[in-house]
mmCIF file of C-alpha atoms in Angstrom:
data_model
loop_
_atom_site.group_PDB
_atom_site.id
_atom_site.type_symbol
_atom_site.label_atom_id
_atom_site.label_comp_id
_atom_site.label_asym_id
_atom_site.label_seq_id
_atom_site.Cartn_x
_atom_site.Cartn_y
_atom_site.Cartn_z
ATOM 1 C CA UNK A 16 146.342 122.560 126.512
ATOM 2 C CA UNK A 17 143.939 120.373 124.564
ATOM 3 C CA UNK A 18 146.180 117.956 122.636
ATOM 4 C CA UNK A 19 148.318 114.967 123.539
ATOM 5 C CA UNK A 20 151.197 113.407 121.661
ATOM 6 C CA UNK A 21 150.634 110.030 120.037
ATOM 7 C CA UNK A 22 153.444 108.331 121.978
ATOM 8 C CA UNK A 23 151.988 109.671 125.219
ATOM 9 C CA UNK A 24 148.554 108.225 124.401
ATOM 10 C CA UNK A 25 150.168 104.897 123.566
ATOM 11 C CA UNK A 26 152.298 104.880 126.750
ATOM 12 C CA UNK A 27 149.338 105.823 128.938
ATOM 13 C CA UNK A 28 147.045 103.165 127.479
ATOM 14 C CA UNK A 29 149.719 100.489 127.956
ATOM 15 C CA UNK A 30 150.484 101.632 131.512
ATOM 16 C CA UNK A 31 146.831 101.718 132.557
ATOM 17 C CA UNK A 32 145.951 98.343 131.029
ATOM 18 C CA UNK A 33 149.128 96.712 132.356
ATOM 19 C CA UNK A 34 148.509 97.964 135.887
ATOM 20 C CA UNK A 35 144.842 96.981 136.144
ATOM 21 C CA UNK A 36 145.652 93.562 134.659
ATOM 22 C CA UNK A 37 148.580 92.892 137.045
ATOM 23 C CA UNK A 38 146.940 94.478 140.102
ATOM 24 C CA UNK A 39 143.171 93.922 139.759
ATOM 25 C CA UNK A 40 142.654 94.821 143.430
ATOM 26 C CA UNK A 41 143.798 98.396 142.752
ATOM 27 C CA UNK A 42 141.078 100.844 141.879
ATOM 28 C CA UNK A 43 142.411 103.119 139.177
ATOM 29 C CA UNK A 44 140.736 106.207 137.775
ATOM 30 C CA UNK A 45 142.017 108.543 135.098
ATOM 31 C CA UNK A 46 141.508 112.290 135.294
ATOM 32 C CA UNK A 47 142.391 114.741 132.562
ATOM 33 C CA UNK A 48 142.648 118.515 132.712
ATOM 34 C CA UNK A 49 142.489 120.904 129.813
ATOM 35 C CA UNK A 50 143.619 124.490 130.195
ATOM 36 C CA UNK A 51 146.314 127.051 129.683
ATOM 37 C CA UNK A 52 147.280 127.595 133.337
ATOM 38 C CA UNK A 53 149.080 124.444 134.403
ATOM 39 C CA UNK A 54 148.947 125.237 138.123
ATOM 40 C CA UNK A 55 145.137 125.607 137.977
ATOM 41 C CA UNK A 56 144.780 122.334 136.092
ATOM 42 C CA UNK A 57 146.957 120.528 138.626
ATOM 43 C CA UNK A 58 144.979 121.997 141.542
ATOM 44 C CA UNK A 59 141.713 120.797 139.980
ATOM 45 C CA UNK A 60 143.103 117.325 139.275
ATOM 46 C CA UNK A 61 144.447 116.972 142.817
ATOM 47 C CA UNK A 62 141.120 118.035 144.344
ATOM 48 C CA UNK A 63 139.199 115.527 142.188
ATOM 49 C CA UNK A 64 141.542 112.663 143.061
ATOM 50 C CA UNK A 65 141.597 113.479 146.772
ATOM 51 C CA UNK A 66 137.807 113.799 146.889
ATOM 52 C CA UNK A 67 137.588 110.401 145.183
ATOM 53 C CA UNK A 68 139.760 108.933 147.945
ATOM 54 C CA UNK A 69 143.004 108.252 146.078
ATOM 55 C CA UNK A 70 145.985 106.796 147.930
ATOM 56 C CA UNK A 71 148.410 108.010 145.255
ATOM 57 C CA UNK A 72 148.247 110.736 142.656
ATOM 58 C CA UNK A 73 150.350 109.833 139.660
ATOM 59 C CA UNK A 74 151.095 112.595 137.192
ATOM 60 C CA UNK A 75 152.180 112.395 133.574
ATOM 61 C CA UNK A 76 152.682 115.352 131.280
ATOM 62 C CA UNK A 77 151.189 114.859 127.842
ATOM 63 C CA UNK A 78 154.557 114.996 126.082
ATOM 64 C CA UNK A 79 156.048 112.105 128.081
ATOM 65 C CA UNK A 80 156.807 108.529 127.064
ATOM 66 C CA UNK A 81 157.186 105.851 129.730
ATOM 67 C CA UNK A 82 157.282 102.052 130.147
ATOM 68 C CA UNK A 83 154.137 100.029 130.687
ATOM 69 C CA UNK A 84 155.078 99.136 134.289
ATOM 70 C CA UNK A 85 155.677 102.754 135.363
ATOM 71 C CA UNK A 86 152.712 102.916 137.762
ATOM 72 C CA UNK A 87 153.765 99.887 139.810
ATOM 73 C CA UNK A 88 157.435 100.911 139.592
ATOM 74 C CA UNK A 89 156.657 104.301 141.149
ATOM 75 C CA UNK A 90 154.340 102.893 143.840
ATOM 76 C CA UNK A 91 156.617 100.030 144.896
ATOM 77 C CA UNK A 92 159.124 102.461 146.410
ATOM 78 C CA UNK A 93 156.536 103.494 149.037
ATOM 79 C CA UNK A 94 157.842 107.079 149.164
ATOM 80 C CA UNK A 95 155.815 110.229 149.775
ATOM 81 C CA UNK A 96 157.073 111.609 146.467
ATOM 82 C CA UNK A 97 158.946 109.670 143.801
ATOM 83 C CA UNK A 98 159.494 110.469 140.168
ATOM 84 C CA UNK A 99 161.654 110.079 137.106
ATOM 85 C CA UNK A 100 164.560 112.269 136.113
ATOM 86 C CA UNK A 101 163.846 112.980 132.467
ATOM 87 C CA UNK A 102 165.503 115.421 130.053
ATOM 88 C CA UNK A 103 164.230 118.821 129.015
ATOM 89 C CA UNK A 104 163.419 119.334 125.340
ATOM 90 C CA UNK A 105 165.198 122.659 124.961
ATOM 91 C CA UNK A 106 167.632 122.248 122.118
ATOM 92 C CA UNK A 107 170.616 122.524 121.975
ATOM 93 C CA UNK A 108 171.115 122.375 125.763
ATOM 94 C CA UNK A 109 169.192 119.243 126.816
ATOM 95 C CA UNK A 110 169.427 118.915 130.597
ATOM 96 C CA UNK A 111 167.862 116.806 133.353
ATOM 97 C CA UNK A 112 164.845 118.096 135.266
ATOM 98 C CA UNK A 113 166.061 117.001 138.718
ATOM 99 C CA UNK A 114 168.142 119.274 140.961
ATOM 100 C CA UNK A 115 170.464 118.515 143.889
ATOM 101 C CA UNK A 116 170.256 122.144 144.946
ATOM 102 C CA UNK A 117 167.548 124.610 143.963
ATOM 103 C CA UNK A 118 169.465 127.659 145.102
ATOM 104 C CA UNK A 119 172.402 127.048 142.779
ATOM 105 C CA UNK A 120 170.353 124.938 140.345
ATOM 106 C CA UNK A 121 172.777 122.044 140.420
ATOM 107 C CA UNK A 122 171.295 119.412 138.131
ATOM 108 C CA UNK A 123 171.254 115.651 138.719
ATOM 109 C CA UNK A 124 172.533 113.722 135.729
ATOM 110 C CA UNK A 125 171.351 110.149 135.366
ATOM 111 C CA UNK A 126 174.164 108.206 133.751
ATOM 112 C CA UNK A 127 174.667 104.616 132.649
ATOM 113 C CA UNK A 128 175.964 103.524 136.076
ATOM 114 C CA UNK A 129 173.070 105.224 137.941
ATOM 115 C CA UNK A 130 170.699 102.880 139.728
ATOM 116 C CA UNK A 131 168.023 103.051 142.391
ATOM 117 C CA UNK A 132 166.571 106.140 143.996
ATOM 118 C CA UNK A 133 168.430 109.351 144.704
ATOM 119 C CA UNK A 134 167.185 112.070 147.049
ATOM 120 C CA UNK A 135 166.919 115.421 145.264
ATOM 121 C CA UNK A 136 165.807 118.948 146.136
ATOM 122 C CA UNK A 137 163.340 119.167 143.249
ATOM 123 C CA UNK A 138 162.166 117.204 140.256
ATOM 124 C CA UNK A 139 160.204 117.778 137.091
ATOM 125 C CA UNK A 140 156.507 116.938 137.298
ATOM 126 C CA UNK A 141 156.166 115.017 134.029
ATOM 127 C CA UNK A 142 156.307 111.547 135.603
ATOM 128 C CA UNK A 143 155.786 111.523 139.353
ATOM 129 C CA UNK A 144 153.785 109.789 142.089
ATOM 130 C CA UNK A 145 152.690 111.547 145.274
ATOM 131 C CA UNK A 146 150.988 109.935 148.259
ATOM 132 C CA UNK A 147 147.655 111.580 148.992
ATOM 133 C CA UNK A 148 148.725 112.383 152.559
ATOM 134 C CA UNK A 149 151.333 114.823 151.277
ATOM 135 C CA UNK A 150 148.549 117.184 150.256
ATOM 136 C CA UNK A 151 147.270 117.263 153.860
ATOM 137 C CA UNK A 152 150.650 118.506 155.062
ATOM 138 C CA UNK A 153 151.152 121.216 152.428
ATOM 139 C CA UNK A 154 149.285 124.505 152.493
ATOM 140 C CA UNK A 155 147.315 125.474 149.380
ATOM 141 C CA UNK A 156 147.876 126.473 146.721
ATOM 142 C CA UNK A 157 149.701 123.202 146.130
ATOM 143 C CA UNK A 158 151.037 124.207 142.727
ATOM 144 C CA UNK A 159 152.668 127.504 142.007
ATOM 145 C CA UNK A 160 154.602 128.632 138.967
ATOM 146 C CA UNK A 161 157.057 131.389 139.844
#
């Protein structure tokens, strides 16, 4: 909608400043969408970024918190799509947003011994990086909410 959480604003400002300071050769631009239909907002943001010539589209939902090095951490994996497995905020059943299997909705739990990347069937969109080329290989609309 039209508001962001304070911790999100803080995380985003740290992440942006950290990345442009550590990687001055990277051209970074920030787009923001305001609206009630999330799929429309995401379509508009993707079109703007792709028209600008982005190599990566990195998405953060406005209720997320993340470390200052998140942008470089996502990009360094050099994957078409890579993201973070974060918990839902639906109390009392807090669950991860990543799934091994969409059909049976088998969730991926990140535990203390978890490390590295894991291939999943689907992932929440709150903290994710997508290479621009992925959008060329997927038919529009790119974002649908069932």
